[in-house]
Amino acid sequence: MLTSASDSLLLRIRLSPNASRDVIEGRVIAGDDQDYLSVRVRAVPDRGKANKALIALLARQFKMAKSDIKLIRGETSRLKTLKLSADTETQIHIMDFMETITDER
């Protein structure tokens, strides 16, 4: 779900658009047997609106700029990979948050 690099983190997301609220739910194992962070957003999957809502939600949660979060895989898929460009302190904050997430399945 989370892979660390020197100046960034790669985060795998399973996104559900058209939800009743924007929320980070927990860990989930997808059909490819990989671990993902399950996220729901109210935005519709039209012209990137759900992806923008996802980035905005993560930026708020992790207290980072939206410009530091890039969608690198899965633009039209529910399964996405995002690159979070962050300093060491922010990376630690993100990793600590991920440890508090429980399995959803």
XYZ file of N, CA and C in Angstrom:
315
model
N 0.817 -1.186 0.000
C 0.000 0.000 0.000
C 0.864 1.254 0.000
N 1.955 1.245 0.758
C 2.814 2.413 0.872
C 4.257 1.996 0.640
N 4.915 2.664 -0.304
C 6.303 2.380 -0.625
C 7.094 3.666 -0.458
N 8.222 3.585 0.206
C 9.028 4.763 0.493
C 10.171 4.906 -0.496
N 10.431 6.150 -0.890
C 11.599 6.508 -1.693
C 12.320 7.626 -0.925
N 13.383 8.149 -1.470
C 14.167 9.145 -0.728
C 13.389 10.437 -0.464
N 12.686 10.932 -1.462
C 11.978 12.207 -1.297
C 10.473 12.082 -1.534
N 9.966 10.850 -1.587
C 8.547 10.673 -1.863
C 8.052 9.326 -1.356
N 6.732 9.185 -1.377
C 6.067 7.930 -1.035
C 5.138 7.568 -2.182
N 5.024 6.278 -2.474
C 4.044 5.805 -3.435
C 2.918 5.166 -2.646
N 1.685 5.589 -2.922
C 0.522 5.132 -2.183
C -0.484 4.520 -3.151
N -0.874 3.266 -2.882
C -1.888 2.597 -3.701
C -3.259 2.841 -3.086
N -4.195 3.270 -3.925
C -5.539 3.657 -3.489
C -6.581 2.855 -4.248
N -7.651 2.469 -3.551
C -8.863 1.953 -4.202
C -9.919 3.012 -3.978
N -10.296 3.722 -5.043
C -11.199 4.862 -4.958
C -12.625 4.477 -5.320
N -13.560 4.925 -4.495
C -14.991 4.739 -4.775
C -15.627 6.118 -4.897
N -15.993 6.531 -6.115
C -16.649 7.827 -6.302
C -18.142 7.726 -5.986
N -18.844 8.839 -6.057
C -20.292 8.922 -5.817
C -20.683 8.478 -4.415
N -19.835 8.695 -3.439
C -20.127 8.300 -2.059
C -20.948 9.387 -1.364
N -21.457 9.072 -0.206
C -22.239 10.047 0.546
C -21.353 11.062 1.261
N -20.068 10.723 1.435
C -19.125 11.641 2.074
C -17.705 11.301 1.643
N -16.804 12.251 1.849
C -15.390 12.033 1.568
C -14.758 11.418 2.814
N -14.179 10.219 2.666
C -13.635 9.542 3.837
C -12.545 8.549 3.444
N -11.521 8.455 4.298
C -10.513 7.407 4.184
C -11.003 6.279 5.073
N -11.284 5.116 4.478
C -11.934 4.045 5.218
C -10.989 3.066 5.885
N -10.016 2.563 5.177
C -9.120 1.572 5.743
C -8.398 0.800 4.661
N -7.761 -0.269 5.078
C -7.031 -1.120 4.130
C -7.979 -2.125 3.505
N -7.697 -2.454 2.267
C -8.484 -3.459 1.564
C -7.560 -4.219 0.619
N -7.835 -5.506 0.452
C -7.095 -6.321 -0.515
C -7.941 -6.384 -1.780
N -7.387 -5.940 -2.889
C -8.118 -5.927 -4.156
C -7.964 -7.265 -4.870
N -8.594 -7.392 -6.010
C -8.564 -8.621 -6.788
C -7.183 -9.050 -7.231
N -6.231 -8.119 -7.266
C -4.861 -8.460 -7.656
C -4.017 -8.885 -6.449
N -4.664 -9.123 -5.309
C -4.016 -9.552 -4.062
C -3.023 -8.522 -3.511
N -3.221 -7.269 -3.853
C -2.382 -6.196 -3.329
C -3.169 -5.414 -2.286
N -2.453 -4.812 -1.377
C -3.009 -4.011 -0.298
C -3.227 -2.580 -0.803
N -4.432 -2.042 -0.593
C -4.765 -0.683 -1.015
C -5.394 0.081 0.137
N -5.306 1.388 0.090
C -6.021 2.243 1.014
C -7.371 2.543 0.368
N -8.448 2.191 1.042
C -9.789 2.406 0.509
C -10.247 3.822 0.841
N -10.629 4.568 -0.212
C -11.052 5.955 -0.053
C -12.359 6.155 -0.814
N -13.285 6.903 -0.221
C -14.546 7.257 -0.871
C -14.611 8.774 -1.006
N -15.101 9.226 -2.171
C -15.298 10.664 -2.391
C -16.693 10.901 -2.965
N -17.230 12.080 -2.689
C -18.563 12.433 -3.199
C -18.548 12.741 -4.686
N -17.435 13.159 -5.204
C -17.331 13.581 -6.602
C -17.649 12.437 -7.562
N -18.136 12.816 -8.726
C -18.442 11.837 -9.770
C -17.192 11.557 -10.597
N -17.106 10.362 -11.187
C -15.928 10.039 -12.006
C -16.063 10.613 -13.420
N -16.130 11.927 -13.516
C -16.327 12.596 -14.794
C -15.241 13.655 -14.967
N -14.440 13.515 -16.004
C -13.398 14.491 -16.343
C -12.424 14.746 -15.192
N -12.113 13.698 -14.449
C -11.105 13.806 -13.403
C -11.588 14.408 -12.093
N -12.896 14.632 -11.941
C -13.401 15.248 -10.711
C -13.145 14.374 -9.488
N -13.338 13.073 -9.600
C -13.100 12.180 -8.471
C -11.612 12.153 -8.117
N -10.742 12.171 -9.120
C -9.299 12.189 -8.854
C -8.894 13.480 -8.136
N -9.464 14.603 -8.554
C -9.165 15.879 -7.896
C -9.661 15.876 -6.460
N -10.838 15.294 -6.235
C -11.374 15.205 -4.872
C -10.490 14.316 -4.004
N -9.983 13.233 -4.573
C -9.074 12.339 -3.857
C -7.815 13.089 -3.431
N -7.218 13.808 -4.349
C -5.997 14.559 -4.057
C -6.260 15.620 -2.993
N -7.394 16.301 -3.083
C -7.739 17.316 -2.088
C -7.918 16.694 -0.701
N -8.570 15.551 -0.632
C -8.781 14.860 0.639
C -7.451 14.439 1.258
N -6.576 13.852 0.449
C -5.269 13.424 0.967
C -4.421 14.618 1.386
N -4.476 15.708 0.640
C -3.714 16.906 0.988
C -4.169 17.460 2.339
N -5.477 17.467 2.579
C -5.996 17.909 3.882
C -5.545 16.973 5.001
N -5.690 15.678 4.761
C -5.364 14.685 5.780
C -3.883 14.730 6.164
N -3.020 14.851 5.166
C -1.583 14.792 5.407
C -0.936 16.168 5.553
N -1.745 17.223 5.491
C -1.262 18.599 5.646
C -0.133 18.915 4.663
N -0.429 18.679 3.400
C 0.547 18.966 2.353
C -0.149 19.657 1.184
N 0.612 20.250 0.316
C 0.060 20.935 -0.839
C -0.468 19.930 -1.863
N -1.578 20.280 -2.514
C -2.132 19.405 -3.549
C -1.129 19.194 -4.676
N -0.306 20.189 -4.932
C 0.686 20.077 -6.010
C 1.771 19.052 -5.698
N 1.879 18.630 -4.441
C 2.859 17.619 -4.052
C 2.322 16.199 -4.203
N 1.071 16.071 -4.642
C 0.455 14.759 -4.826
C 0.160 14.581 -6.311
N 0.764 13.577 -6.906
C 0.603 13.323 -8.344
C 0.012 11.944 -8.576
N -0.962 11.876 -9.455
C -1.534 10.600 -9.876
C -0.616 10.036 -10.957
N 0.010 8.893 -10.674
C 0.955 8.352 -11.653
C 0.431 7.099 -12.350
N -0.628 6.503 -11.817
C -1.189 5.307 -12.458
C -2.663 5.176 -12.083
N -3.513 4.829 -13.062
C -4.913 4.537 -12.792
C -5.857 5.707 -12.943
N -5.596 6.581 -13.889
C -6.426 7.773 -14.059
C -7.914 7.441 -14.216
N -8.236 6.372 -14.938
C -9.640 6.011 -15.153
C -10.030 4.731 -14.426
N -9.182 4.247 -13.577
C -9.425 3.013 -12.842
C -9.743 3.318 -11.384
N -10.391 2.374 -10.705
C -10.606 2.516 -9.256
C -9.291 2.329 -8.501
N -8.395 1.523 -9.060
C -7.104 1.250 -8.434
C -6.088 2.255 -8.950
N -5.525 3.030 -8.050
C -4.650 4.133 -8.431
C -3.338 4.066 -7.661
N -2.322 4.687 -8.208
C -1.062 4.875 -7.506
C -0.750 6.359 -7.539
N -0.478 6.906 -6.356
C -0.150 8.317 -6.239
C 1.260 8.474 -5.696
N 1.936 9.505 -6.157
C 3.263 9.845 -5.653
C 3.109 11.059 -4.748
N 3.517 10.889 -3.488
C 3.442 11.970 -2.515
C 4.847 12.501 -2.295
N 5.133 13.684 -2.822
C 6.449 14.299 -2.638
C 6.443 15.003 -1.291
N 7.283 14.522 -0.385
C 7.233 15.050 0.973
C 8.604 15.005 1.631
N 8.801 15.933 2.564
C 10.035 15.912 3.341
C 9.949 14.782 4.367
N 11.021 14.554 5.070
C 11.107 13.432 6.007
C 10.046 13.530 7.098
N 9.829 14.703 7.637
C 8.839 14.879 8.705
C 7.430 14.523 8.231
N 7.073 14.963 7.036
C 5.750 14.652 6.485
C 5.641 13.167 6.178
N 6.710 12.563 5.678
C 6.690 11.124 5.420
C 6.436 10.345 6.708
N 7.051 10.752 7.787
C 6.842 10.088 9.071
C 5.396 10.250 9.511
N 4.838 11.447 9.343
C 3.437 11.702 9.684
C 2.511 10.781 8.877
N 2.784 10.638 7.596
C 1.963 9.782 6.727
C 2.086 8.321 7.151
N 3.289 7.867 7.400
C 3.496 6.471 7.811
C 2.826 6.184 9.154
N 2.885 7.146 10.075
C 2.196 6.983 11.361
C 0.692 6.863 11.160
N 0.147 7.686 10.269
C -1.285 7.616 9.977
C -1.649 6.253 9.394
N -0.822 5.751 8.491
C -1.100 4.464 7.859
C -1.097 3.322 8.870
N -0.298 3.430 9.904
C -0.262 2.397 10.929
C -1.564 2.347 11.734
N -2.283 3.479 11.778
C -3.544 3.506 12.527
C -4.719 2.969 11.714
N -4.541 2.811 10.401
C -5.603 2.319 9.531
C -5.785 0.830 9.761
N -7.022 0.394 9.867
C -7.317 -1.019 10.074
C -7.792 -1.677 8.786
N -7.799 -2.998 8.796
C -8.309 -3.755 7.640
C -9.813 -3.567 7.527
N -10.277 -3.281 6.305
C -11.693 -3.078 6.064
C -12.393 -4.380 5.741
N -11.685 -5.274 5.100
C -12.317 -6.481 4.608
C -12.760 -7.329 5.742
